[in-house]
Amino acid sequence: MNALQRDLKKLVPLVESLGAEKVESDPHRQRFHVQPTVGWLNDPNGLCRIGDTYHVFYQYGPFDATGGVKHWGHVTSRDLMHWEHQPVMLYPDEPFDCHGVYSGSAIVEDGTMYLYYTGNVKHPGDYDYIKQGRGHNVCLATSRDGIHLDSKQCLLYNKDYPTGLTCHVRDPKVFACDGRYYMVLGARTVEDRGEVLVWESADKLHWTCINTLTTPEPFGFMWECPDLFELDGRWFLAVSPQGIECQNVYGCGYFPVYGDWRGACTLGEFRHADFGFDYYAPQSFADGDRRVQIGWMGMPDADYTNPVDFGWQHCLTVPRQLTRDGDRLLQNPVAELAALRGTAHDLPDGETVSAAPCFDLLAAPAGNFTLTVADGVQLAYCEAERSCTLYFTNAAMAYGRTSRHVVLDAPCRRLRVVGDASSLEVFLNDGAAVLSTRYYPAPGPATLCLTGCCGTLYEITL
Ligand code: FRU
């Protein structure tokens, strides 16, 4: 252990314990979503299961609720709903990761965790830090018990990447396939085009770049947090592209992959993963037969924000199971959420019902409907246009959020809304379209009013 790691290992728990009381007194503290102990959170990292324990890591800035140098925070769970905080796994404490232990992924072999991540290094000097001055290194950390770090090393430096790229090459997602290991890396070319590099390895340590995945026409300047996985016989490439036209400042979605991504292949039509305000950088993992995906319920560089007076900011989404419908992905909360359903309330058409702040609402609309939550957020569906709009009617709850919409492929016949103390996740038509947002209602029970149809509201009890 080096001296910096030794000191950070003392400092982070100290900062966490000093801030805990204030953080826990926040009425908007989430109940079943992953959130930082104190400070800042962004992308989910290193998702995996070992035995019956799920491990979720996240981009963590313990010293500053508005950002800071990134660590890997760590939580574990048996049911993807109750989360236990663990000590930080990765600190920015080596020359190859000293300005941030950036996003990455996990593979598990014989009980050992292999954590691949980007070591971010900003060299001192007058640089733009895009084309010059930045190291984005592929690093590998290992842990035999899933809690303590055993080793850390740098596997690839910028000099090892193909030519024609800027310094922005990051977010390794590693997986095993056909007896070999593969890694996808997000990249920004010197022409400011986003793409994904595909790497291959026989031993998890030595990597060769074997392919580049991109669109024939430019599609944004950078593709962050790639994920490549097979679902029900079709491969999908998920990315968070920056510099595309969409409702949010950055996009987040997926392409179906036609052909073999190791060689000749093309990317199909890009689809947005989520139409709300707060969704970015998702990562998935294979959990037995199911594929589970978790996103960051936030958006970098957005012009709306979140309160930080209690010393923390941001959370992850509820874990969602992905299923395939042709070239589309459906997202639905994992079954474990329904197991937490407690008291059920009828939601008669037009009547306001008040319930616990954590809820799971189900309805089967047959035409236009409106759902009002906490007298400050509305979801309005227009059957003629098949459009669903999520908008804030109370600015005090919005922190700058205005409205977002989605046009559905089919009439809306299924509505599910998952509420936690400060988030709403709307699932339409069994996960064909999703809208996620943070919101900041007055403390106390949530009030819900559905007009145009009736529904059932289950309180979530933890
Ligand atoms: C996405 C991202 C990643 C990077 C990480 C740094 O939100 O920018 O590309 O690894 O966040 O925190």
CSV table of C-alpha atoms and ligand atoms in Angstrom, one decimal:
chain,number,residue,atom,x,y,z
A,1,MET,CA,0.0,0.0,0.0
A,2,ASN,CA,1.4,3.4,-0.9
A,3,ALA,CA,1.4,6.4,1.4
A,4,LEU,CA,-1.4,8.2,-0.5
A,5,GLN,CA,-3.6,5.1,-0.4
A,6,ARG,CA,-3.0,4.8,3.3
A,7,ASP,CA,-4.0,8.4,4.0
A,8,LEU,CA,-7.1,8.3,1.7
A,9,LYS,CA,-8.2,5.1,3.4
A,10,LYS,CA,-8.4,7.0,6.7
A,11,LEU,CA,-9.7,10.3,5.3
A,12,VAL,CA,-12.7,8.9,3.3
A,13,PRO,CA,-14.3,7.1,6.2
A,14,LEU,CA,-13.7,10.1,8.4
A,15,VAL,CA,-15.4,12.4,5.9
A,16,GLU,CA,-18.2,9.8,5.6
A,17,SER,CA,-18.8,9.7,9.3
A,18,LEU,CA,-18.6,13.5,9.7
A,19,GLY,CA,-21.2,13.9,7.0
A,20,ALA,CA,-23.5,11.0,7.8
A,21,GLU,CA,-25.9,12.7,10.2
A,22,LYS,CA,-26.6,15.5,7.9
A,23,VAL,CA,-27.0,13.3,4.9
A,24,GLU,CA,-29.4,10.9,6.7
A,25,SER,CA,-31.6,13.9,7.9
A,26,ASP,CA,-32.4,14.7,4.3
A,27,PRO,CA,-36.1,14.0,3.6
A,28,HIS,CA,-35.2,13.4,0.0
A,29,ARG,CA,-32.7,10.7,0.8
A,30,GLN,CA,-33.7,7.7,-1.3
A,31,ARG,CA,-34.9,4.4,0.3
A,32,PHE,CA,-34.1,1.7,-2.2
A,33,HIS,CA,-31.9,3.3,-4.8
A,34,VAL,CA,-28.1,3.3,-4.6
A,35,GLN,CA,-26.8,6.7,-3.5
A,36,PRO,CA,-23.5,7.9,-2.2
A,37,THR,CA,-22.7,7.7,1.5
A,38,VAL,CA,-21.8,11.4,1.3
A,39,GLY,CA,-20.7,13.6,-1.6
A,40,TRP,CA,-21.2,12.9,-5.3
A,41,LEU,CA,-22.1,9.9,-7.4
A,42,ASN,CA,-22.2,9.3,-11.1
A,43,ASP,CA,-21.9,6.2,-13.3
A,44,PRO,CA,-22.5,2.6,-12.1
A,45,ASN,CA,-19.4,0.5,-12.4
A,46,GLY,CA,-18.2,-3.1,-12.0
A,47,LEU,CA,-21.7,-4.6,-11.7
A,48,CYS,CA,-21.5,-8.3,-10.8
A,49,ARG,CA,-22.7,-11.1,-8.5
A,50,ILE,CA,-20.5,-13.4,-6.5
A,51,GLY,CA,-22.5,-16.2,-4.8
A,52,ASP,CA,-25.7,-14.6,-3.6
A,53,THR,CA,-24.2,-11.1,-3.2
A,54,TYR,CA,-24.6,-8.4,-5.8
A,55,HIS,CA,-21.8,-5.8,-6.0
A,56,VAL,CA,-22.4,-2.4,-7.4
A,57,PHE,CA,-19.6,0.2,-7.7
A,58,TYR,CA,-20.1,3.8,-8.6
A,59,GLN,CA,-18.2,6.9,-9.6
A,60,TYR,CA,-17.8,8.5,-6.2
A,61,GLY,CA,-16.6,12.0,-5.1
A,62,PRO,CA,-16.7,11.7,-1.3
A,63,PHE,CA,-15.2,15.2,-0.7
A,64,ASP,CA,-17.6,17.3,-2.8
A,65,ALA,CA,-21.4,17.0,-3.5
A,66,THR,CA,-20.8,18.7,-6.8
A,67,GLY,CA,-18.0,16.4,-8.1
A,68,GLY,CA,-14.3,16.0,-7.2
A,69,VAL,CA,-11.7,13.4,-8.0
A,70,LYS,CA,-13.4,10.1,-8.7
A,71,HIS,CA,-13.1,7.0,-6.5
A,72,TRP,CA,-15.0,3.7,-6.8
A,73,GLY,CA,-17.7,3.7,-4.1
A,74,HIS,CA,-19.1,0.2,-3.3
A,75,VAL,CA,-22.4,-1.2,-2.1
A,76,THR,CA,-23.6,-4.8,-1.8
A,77,SER,CA,-27.0,-6.4,-1.8
A,78,ARG,CA,-28.8,-9.7,-1.7
A,79,ASP,CA,-31.9,-8.5,-3.5
A,80,LEU,CA,-30.9,-5.4,-5.5
A,81,MET,CA,-33.2,-3.3,-3.3
A,82,HIS,CA,-31.6,-3.2,0.2
A,83,TRP,CA,-28.0,-1.8,-0.1
A,84,GLU,CA,-25.2,-2.0,2.3
A,85,HIS,CA,-22.3,0.5,2.1
A,86,GLN,CA,-18.8,-1.0,1.8
A,87,PRO,CA,-15.4,0.7,2.0
A,88,VAL,CA,-14.2,2.4,-1.2
A,89,MET,CA,-12.6,-0.2,-3.5
A,90,LEU,CA,-10.5,2.0,-5.7
A,91,TYR,CA,-8.7,5.3,-4.7
A,92,PRO,CA,-6.9,7.6,-7.1
A,93,ASP,CA,-3.6,6.8,-5.6
A,94,GLU,CA,-1.2,5.7,-8.5
A,95,PRO,CA,0.6,7.7,-11.1
A,96,PHE,CA,-1.6,6.0,-13.7
A,97,ASP,CA,-5.0,7.0,-12.1
A,98,CYS,CA,-4.1,10.0,-9.9
A,99,HIS,CA,-6.8,12.4,-11.3
A,100,GLY,CA,-9.7,9.9,-11.1
A,101,VAL,CA,-10.5,6.2,-11.1
A,102,TYR,CA,-12.9,6.5,-14.0
A,103,SER,CA,-15.6,4.2,-15.1
A,104,GLY,CA,-15.2,0.5,-15.8
A,105,SER,CA,-16.5,-3.0,-15.3
A,106,ALA,CA,-16.0,-6.3,-13.6
A,107,ILE,CA,-15.6,-9.9,-14.5
A,108,VAL,CA,-15.6,-12.7,-11.9
A,109,GLU,CA,-13.5,-15.8,-12.2
A,110,ASP,CA,-13.1,-18.5,-9.5
A,111,GLY,CA,-14.5,-15.9,-7.0
A,112,THR,CA,-11.9,-13.3,-7.9
A,113,MET,CA,-13.1,-9.9,-9.1
A,114,TYR,CA,-11.2,-8.4,-12.0
A,115,LEU,CA,-12.0,-4.7,-12.2
A,116,TYR,CA,-11.1,-2.9,-15.4
A,117,TYR,CA,-11.3,0.9,-15.2
A,118,THR,CA,-9.9,4.1,-16.8
A,119,GLY,CA,-7.1,5.8,-14.9
A,120,ASN,CA,-7.5,9.5,-15.6
A,121,VAL,CA,-4.3,11.6,-15.6
A,122,LYS,CA,-4.1,15.3,-16.3
A,123,HIS,CA,-0.5,16.3,-17.1
A,124,PRO,CA,0.4,19.8,-15.8
A,125,GLY,CA,0.8,22.3,-18.7
A,126,ASP,CA,-1.2,24.4,-21.1
A,127,TYR,CA,-3.2,21.7,-22.7
A,128,ASP,CA,-6.8,21.4,-24.0
A,129,TYR,CA,-7.0,18.0,-22.2
A,130,ILE,CA,-8.9,16.6,-25.3
A,131,LYS,CA,-6.2,16.3,-27.9
A,132,GLN,CA,-3.3,16.7,-25.6
A,133,GLY,CA,-2.3,16.6,-21.9
A,134,ARG,CA,-4.5,13.7,-20.7
A,135,GLY,CA,-3.8,10.1,-20.0
A,136,HIS,CA,-6.7,7.7,-20.3
A,137,ASN,CA,-5.2,4.4,-19.2
A,138,VAL,CA,-6.8,0.9,-19.1
A,139,CYS,CA,-6.1,-0.4,-15.6
A,140,LEU,CA,-6.9,-3.6,-13.8
A,141,ALA,CA,-7.5,-4.1,-10.1
A,142,THR,CA,-8.2,-7.5,-8.5
A,143,SER,CA,-9.9,-8.5,-5.3
A,144,ARG,CA,-10.2,-12.0,-4.0
A,145,ASP,CA,-12.8,-11.3,-1.3
A,146,GLY,CA,-14.8,-8.7,-3.3
A,147,ILE,CA,-14.2,-6.1,-0.5
A,148,HIS,CA,-10.5,-5.5,-0.2
A,149,LEU,CA,-8.1,-4.7,-3.0
A,150,ASP,CA,-5.3,-7.1,-3.8
A,151,SER,CA,-3.5,-5.5,-6.8
A,152,LYS,CA,-3.7,-2.7,-9.3
A,153,GLN,CA,-1.8,-2.3,-12.5
A,154,CYS,CA,-1.9,-0.3,-15.7
A,155,LEU,CA,-2.4,-2.4,-18.9
A,156,LEU,CA,-2.7,0.1,-21.7
A,157,TYR,CA,-1.6,3.7,-22.1
A,158,ASN,CA,-2.8,6.2,-24.8
A,159,LYS,CA,0.3,5.2,-26.9
A,160,ASP,CA,-1.1,1.7,-27.2
A,161,TYR,CA,-4.4,2.9,-28.9
A,162,PRO,CA,-4.9,3.1,-32.6
A,163,THR,CA,-3.8,6.3,-34.3
A,164,GLY,CA,-6.3,9.1,-35.1
A,165,LEU,CA,-7.8,9.3,-31.6
A,166,THR,CA,-7.8,12.1,-29.1
A,167,CYS,CA,-6.8,11.4,-25.5
A,168,HIS,CA,-10.5,10.6,-24.7
A,169,VAL,CA,-10.5,6.8,-24.8
A,170,ARG,CA,-12.2,5.3,-21.8
A,171,ASP,CA,-14.7,3.2,-19.9
A,172,PRO,CA,-13.6,-0.4,-20.5
A,173,LYS,CA,-16.5,-3.0,-20.5
A,174,VAL,CA,-15.0,-6.5,-20.4
A,175,PHE,CA,-16.7,-9.8,-20.9
A,176,ALA,CA,-15.9,-13.4,-21.8
A,177,CYS,CA,-17.1,-14.9,-25.0
A,178,ASP,CA,-16.2,-18.2,-26.8
A,179,GLY,CA,-13.2,-18.8,-24.5
A,180,ARG,CA,-11.7,-15.4,-25.0
A,181,TYR,CA,-12.0,-12.0,-23.3
A,182,TYR,CA,-13.3,-8.9,-25.1
A,183,MET,CA,-13.3,-5.3,-24.1
A,184,VAL,CA,-15.1,-2.3,-25.6
A,185,LEU,CA,-13.7,1.2,-25.1
A,186,GLY,CA,-15.5,4.5,-25.9
A,187,ALA,CA,-13.5,6.9,-28.0
A,188,ARG,CA,-13.4,10.4,-29.5
A,189,THR,CA,-11.4,10.7,-32.8
A,190,VAL,CA,-9.3,13.7,-33.8
A,191,GLU,CA,-12.1,14.5,-36.2
A,192,ASP,CA,-14.5,14.6,-33.2
A,193,ARG,CA,-16.4,11.5,-34.0
A,194,GLY,CA,-17.6,9.0,-31.5
A,195,GLU,CA,-16.7,5.3,-31.9
A,196,VAL,CA,-16.1,2.1,-29.9
A,197,LEU,CA,-12.9,0.1,-30.0
A,198,VAL,CA,-13.2,-3.7,-29.7
A,199,TRP,CA,-10.2,-5.5,-28.0
A,200,GLU,CA,-9.4,-9.1,-27.6
A,201,SER,CA,-7.3,-11.0,-25.0
A,202,ALA,CA,-6.5,-14.6,-24.2
A,203,ASP,CA,-5.2,-13.9,-20.6
A,204,LYS,CA,-7.1,-10.8,-19.4
A,205,LEU,CA,-3.7,-8.9,-19.4
A,206,HIS,CA,-2.5,-8.5,-23.0
A,207,TRP,CA,-5.0,-6.9,-25.3
A,208,THR,CA,-5.1,-6.4,-29.1
A,209,CYS,CA,-7.5,-4.0,-30.8
A,210,ILE,CA,-9.4,-6.0,-33.4
A,211,ASN,CA,-12.2,-3.7,-34.6
A,212,THR,CA,-13.9,-0.3,-34.5
A,213,LEU,CA,-17.6,0.1,-34.3
A,214,THR,CA,-19.2,3.3,-35.5
A,215,THR,CA,-21.9,4.7,-37.7
A,216,PRO,CA,-21.4,5.4,-41.4
A,217,GLU,CA,-22.4,9.1,-40.8
A,218,PRO,CA,-21.0,11.0,-37.8
A,219,PHE,CA,-23.1,10.5,-34.7
A,220,GLY,CA,-21.8,12.8,-32.0
A,221,PHE,CA,-18.2,13.6,-31.0
A,222,MET,CA,-17.7,11.0,-28.2
A,223,TRP,CA,-19.3,7.7,-27.2
A,224,GLU,CA,-19.0,7.2,-23.4
A,225,CYS,CA,-19.6,4.1,-21.4
A,226,PRO,CA,-20.0,1.4,-24.1
A,227,ASP,CA,-21.6,-1.9,-23.3
A,228,LEU,CA,-21.8,-4.9,-25.8
A,229,PHE,CA,-24.0,-7.8,-25.0
A,230,GLU,CA,-26.1,-10.5,-26.5
A,231,LEU,CA,-29.8,-10.9,-25.6
A,232,ASP,CA,-31.9,-13.7,-26.9
A,233,GLY,CA,-29.8,-14.2,-30.0
A,234,ARG,CA,-29.1,-10.5,-30.9
A,235,TRP,CA,-26.1,-8.4,-30.0
A,236,PHE,CA,-26.6,-4.8,-28.9
A,237,LEU,CA,-24.1,-2.0,-28.5
A,238,ALA,CA,-25.2,0.5,-25.8
A,239,VAL,CA,-23.5,3.9,-25.7
A,240,SER,CA,-23.9,7.3,-24.2
A,241,PRO,CA,-23.1,9.6,-27.2
A,242,GLN,CA,-22.2,13.2,-26.7
A,243,GLY,CA,-22.9,15.8,-29.4
A,244,ILE,CA,-26.1,14.3,-30.9
A,245,GLU,CA,-29.5,16.1,-31.2
A,246,CYS,CA,-31.9,15.0,-28.5
A,247,GLN,CA,-34.0,16.3,-25.7
A,248,ASN,CA,-31.1,16.1,-23.2
A,249,VAL,CA,-27.6,17.7,-23.4
A,250,TYR,CA,-26.2,14.2,-24.1
A,251,GLY,CA,-27.8,11.0,-25.5
A,252,CYS,CA,-28.0,7.5,-24.1
A,253,GLY,CA,-29.2,4.5,-26.0
A,254,TYR,CA,-28.3,1.5,-28.1
A,255,PHE,CA,-27.8,0.0,-31.6
A,256,PRO,CA,-28.7,-3.5,-32.6
A,257,VAL,CA,-25.5,-5.0,-34.2
A,258,TYR,CA,-25.9,-6.9,-37.5
A,259,GLY,CA,-23.1,-9.3,-38.3
A,260,ASP,CA,-20.1,-10.3,-36.2
A,261,TRP,CA,-18.8,-7.4,-34.0
A,262,ARG,CA,-15.3,-9.0,-34.2
A,263,GLY,CA,-15.2,-8.4,-38.0
A,264,ALA,CA,-17.7,-7.2,-40.6
A,265,CYS,CA,-20.8,-5.8,-39.0
A,266,THR,CA,-23.1,-2.8,-39.1
A,267,LEU,CA,-25.0,-0.9,-36.5
A,268,GLY,CA,-28.8,-0.7,-36.9
A,269,GLU,CA,-31.0,2.2,-35.8
A,270,PHE,CA,-30.1,4.0,-32.6
A,271,ARG,CA,-32.8,4.1,-30.0
A,272,HIS,CA,-32.9,6.2,-26.9
A,273,ALA,CA,-32.9,4.2,-23.7
A,274,ASP,CA,-34.8,6.7,-21.6
A,275,PHE,CA,-36.9,9.8,-22.4
A,276,GLY,CA,-36.7,11.5,-19.0
A,277,PHE,CA,-34.4,14.1,-17.6
A,278,ASP,CA,-32.0,11.9,-15.6
A,279,TYR,CA,-30.5,8.9,-17.2
A,280,TYR,CA,-27.0,8.3,-18.4
A,281,ALA,CA,-24.1,5.8,-18.6
A,282,PRO,CA,-26.0,2.6,-17.9
A,283,GLN,CA,-24.1,-0.7,-17.5
A,284,SER,CA,-25.5,-4.2,-17.7
A,285,PHE,CA,-24.4,-7.6,-16.4
A,286,ALA,CA,-25.5,-11.2,-16.8
A,287,ASP,CA,-27.3,-12.4,-13.7
A,288,GLY,CA,-27.8,-16.1,-14.4
A,289,ASP,CA,-30.3,-16.2,-17.3
A,290,ARG,CA,-31.3,-12.6,-17.0
A,291,ARG,CA,-29.6,-9.3,-18.0
A,292,VAL,CA,-29.8,-6.6,-15.5
A,293,GLN,CA,-29.0,-2.9,-16.3
A,294,ILE,CA,-28.5,0.0,-14.0
A,295,GLY,CA,-28.1,3.6,-15.0
A,296,TRP,CA,-27.0,6.8,-13.4
A,297,MET,CA,-30.2,8.8,-12.6
A,298,GLY,CA,-28.4,12.0,-13.6
A,299,MET,CA,-27.2,13.9,-16.6
A,300,PRO,CA,-23.7,15.5,-17.0
A,301,ASP,CA,-23.6,19.2,-17.9
A,302,ALA,CA,-27.4,19.6,-17.6
A,303,ASP,CA,-28.9,23.0,-17.1
A,304,TYR,CA,-31.1,21.7,-14.3
A,305,THR,CA,-29.7,20.5,-10.9
A,306,ASN,CA,-30.5,18.9,-7.6
A,307,PRO,CA,-30.3,20.2,-4.0
A,308,VAL,CA,-26.9,19.6,-2.3
A,309,ASP,CA,-27.5,21.3,1.1
A,310,PHE,CA,-27.5,18.0,2.8
A,311,GLY,CA,-24.0,17.1,1.5
A,312,TRP,CA,-24.8,14.5,-1.2
A,313,GLN,CA,-26.1,14.3,-4.8
A,314,HIS,CA,-27.3,11.8,-7.3
A,315,CYS,CA,-28.4,8.1,-7.3
A,316,LEU,CA,-28.6,5.1,-9.6
A,317,THR,CA,-31.8,3.9,-11.2
A,318,VAL,CA,-33.7,0.9,-9.9
A,319,PRO,CA,-32.1,-2.2,-11.4
A,320,ARG,CA,-34.0,-3.1,-14.6
A,321,GLN,CA,-34.2,-6.4,-16.4
A,322,LEU,CA,-33.7,-6.1,-20.1
A,323,THR,CA,-35.7,-8.2,-22.5
A,324,ARG,CA,-35.7,-8.2,-26.3
A,325,ASP,CA,-38.5,-7.3,-28.6
A,326,GLY,CA,-37.0,-7.6,-32.1
A,327,ASP,CA,-34.3,-4.9,-32.4
A,328,ARG,CA,-35.6,-3.2,-29.3
A,329,LEU,CA,-34.8,-3.5,-25.6
A,330,LEU,CA,-37.6,-3.5,-23.1
A,331,GLN,CA,-36.7,-2.3,-19.6
A,332,ASN,CA,-38.6,-3.3,-16.5
A,333,PRO,CA,-37.8,-3.2,-12.8
A,334,VAL,CA,-36.3,-6.5,-11.6
A,335,ALA,CA,-38.9,-8.8,-10.0
A,336,GLU,CA,-37.3,-8.1,-6.6
A,337,LEU,CA,-39.1,-4.8,-6.5
A,338,ALA,CA,-42.6,-6.4,-6.6
A,339,ALA,CA,-41.6,-8.5,-3.6
A,340,LEU,CA,-41.5,-5.3,-1.6
A,341,ARG,CA,-45.0,-4.3,-2.3
A,342,GLY,CA,-47.0,-3.7,0.9
A,343,THR,CA,-50.4,-2.1,1.3
A,344,ALA,CA,-52.4,-1.7,-1.9
A,345,HIS,CA,-54.6,1.3,-2.5
A,346,ASP,CA,-57.1,1.7,-5.3
A,347,LEU,CA,-56.6,4.7,-7.4
A,348,PRO,CA,-60.1,5.6,-8.6
A,349,ASP,CA,-60.4,7.8,-11.7
A,350,GLY,CA,-60.0,11.4,-10.6
A,351,GLU,CA,-59.5,10.8,-6.9
A,352,THR,CA,-56.4,12.0,-5.0
A,353,VAL,CA,-54.9,9.3,-2.9
A,354,SER,CA,-52.1,9.8,-0.4
A,355,ALA,CA,-49.6,7.0,0.3
A,356,ALA,CA,-46.1,6.3,1.4
A,357,PRO,CA,-43.4,8.2,-0.5
A,358,CYS,CA,-42.1,4.9,-2.0
A,359,PHE,CA,-44.6,3.3,-4.3
A,360,ASP,CA,-45.2,1.1,-7.3
A,361,LEU,CA,-48.2,2.2,-9.4
A,362,LEU,CA,-49.8,0.1,-12.0
A,363,ALA,CA,-52.6,1.0,-14.4
A,364,ALA,CA,-54.0,-0.2,-17.7
A,365,PRO,CA,-55.1,2.9,-19.6
A,366,ALA,CA,-57.5,2.7,-22.6
A,367,GLY,CA,-57.1,6.3,-23.8
A,368,ASN,CA,-56.0,9.7,-22.6
A,369,PHE,CA,-54.8,9.9,-19.1
A,370,THR,CA,-53.1,12.2,-16.7
A,371,LEU,CA,-51.2,11.3,-13.6
A,372,THR,CA,-50.4,14.0,-11.1
A,373,VAL,CA,-47.7,13.3,-8.4
A,374,ALA,CA,-47.3,15.4,-5.3
A,375,ASP,CA,-49.2,18.2,-6.9
A,376,GLY,CA,-46.1,19.2,-8.8
A,377,VAL,CA,-45.3,16.7,-11.6
A,378,GLN,CA,-47.6,15.5,-14.3
A,379,LEU,CA,-47.5,12.7,-16.8
A,380,ALA,CA,-50.0,13.3,-19.7
A,381,TYR,CA,-50.8,10.8,-22.4
A,382,CYS,CA,-52.5,11.8,-25.6
A,383,GLU,CA,-54.0,8.8,-27.4
A,384,ALA,CA,-54.4,10.7,-30.7
A,385,GLU,CA,-50.6,11.4,-30.9
A,386,ARG,CA,-49.5,8.4,-28.8
A,387,SER,CA,-47.4,10.9,-26.9
A,388,CYS,CA,-46.6,11.0,-23.3
A,389,THR,CA,-45.3,14.2,-21.7
A,390,LEU,CA,-43.6,14.5,-18.3
A,391,TYR,CA,-43.6,18.0,-16.9
A,392,PHE,CA,-43.2,19.9,-13.8
A,393,THR,CA,-46.0,22.2,-12.7
A,394,ASN,CA,-44.3,23.3,-9.5
A,395,ALA,CA,-40.8,24.8,-10.0
A,396,ALA,CA,-39.8,24.3,-6.4
A,397,MET,CA,-39.8,20.5,-7.1
A,398,ALA,CA,-38.0,20.8,-10.4
A,399,TYR,CA,-34.6,22.4,-9.8
A,400,GLY,CA,-34.8,23.7,-13.4
A,401,ARG,CA,-36.4,20.7,-15.0
A,402,THR,CA,-39.2,21.6,-17.5
A,403,SER,CA,-40.7,18.9,-19.7
A,404,ARG,CA,-39.8,15.7,-21.7
A,405,HIS,CA,-41.8,13.6,-24.0
A,406,VAL,CA,-41.9,10.4,-25.9
A,407,VAL,CA,-44.0,9.3,-28.9
A,408,LEU,CA,-44.9,5.6,-28.5
A,409,ASP,CA,-45.0,3.0,-31.3
A,410,ALA,CA,-48.2,1.6,-30.0
A,411,PRO,CA,-51.1,3.0,-28.0
A,412,CYS,CA,-50.3,3.2,-24.3
A,413,ARG,CA,-52.0,0.3,-22.5
A,414,ARG,CA,-49.7,-0.3,-19.6
A,415,LEU,CA,-48.4,2.2,-17.1
A,416,ARG,CA,-46.1,1.6,-14.2
A,417,VAL,CA,-44.5,4.3,-12.1
A,418,VAL,CA,-41.9,3.6,-9.4
A,419,GLY,CA,-41.5,6.3,-6.9
A,420,ASP,CA,-38.8,6.8,-4.3
A,421,ALA,CA,-38.3,9.8,-2.0
A,422,SER,CA,-36.9,11.9,-4.8
A,423,SER,CA,-37.3,10.0,-8.0
A,424,LEU,CA,-39.9,8.8,-10.5
A,425,GLU,CA,-39.3,6.1,-13.1
A,426,VAL,CA,-42.1,5.7,-15.6
A,427,PHE,CA,-42.4,2.5,-17.6
A,428,LEU,CA,-44.9,2.5,-20.5
A,429,ASN,CA,-46.2,-0.5,-22.4
A,430,ASP,CA,-44.1,-3.0,-20.4
A,431,GLY,CA,-40.9,-1.1,-20.7
A,432,ALA,CA,-41.1,-0.2,-24.4
A,433,ALA,CA,-40.5,3.5,-23.3
A,434,VAL,CA,-39.1,4.8,-20.0
A,435,LEU,CA,-38.8,8.2,-18.5
A,436,SER,CA,-36.7,8.8,-15.4
A,437,THR,CA,-36.4,11.9,-13.3
A,438,ARG,CA,-35.4,13.2,-9.9
A,439,TYR,CA,-38.1,15.4,-8.2
A,440,TYR,CA,-38.2,17.1,-4.8
A,441,PRO,CA,-41.7,16.9,-3.3
A,442,ALA,CA,-42.6,18.4,0.1
A,443,PRO,CA,-41.7,15.8,2.7
A,444,GLY,CA,-44.4,13.4,3.8
A,445,PRO,CA,-46.7,11.0,2.1
A,446,ALA,CA,-46.9,11.2,-1.7
A,447,THR,CA,-50.3,12.3,-3.2
A,448,LEU,CA,-51.2,10.7,-6.5
A,449,CYS,CA,-54.2,11.4,-8.8
A,450,LEU,CA,-54.9,9.5,-12.0
A,451,THR,CA,-57.6,10.8,-14.3
A,452,GLY,CA,-58.8,8.9,-17.4
A,453,CYS,CA,-58.3,5.5,-15.9
A,454,CYS,CA,-58.0,3.8,-12.5
A,455,GLY,CA,-55.0,2.1,-11.1
A,456,THR,CA,-53.5,0.3,-8.1
A,457,LEU,CA,-50.9,1.9,-5.9
A,458,TYR,CA,-48.7,-0.4,-3.8
A,459,GLU,CA,-46.6,1.1,-1.0
A,460,ILE,CA,-43.1,-0.1,-1.1
A,461,THR,CA,-41.9,-1.3,2.3
A,462,LEU,CA,-38.3,-1.8,3.1
B,1,FRU,C1,-19.7,9.4,-17.9
B,1,FRU,C2,-18.2,9.7,-17.6
B,1,FRU,C3,-17.3,8.5,-18.1
B,1,FRU,C4,-16.1,8.7,-17.2
B,1,FRU,C5,-16.8,9.1,-15.9
B,1,FRU,C6,-15.9,10.0,-15.0
B,1,FRU,O1,-20.6,10.0,-17.0
B,1,FRU,O2,-17.8,10.9,-18.1
B,1,FRU,O3,-17.0,8.6,-19.5
B,1,FRU,O4,-15.4,7.5,-17.1
B,1,FRU,O5,-18.0,9.7,-16.2
B,1,FRU,O6,-16.6,10.1,-13.8
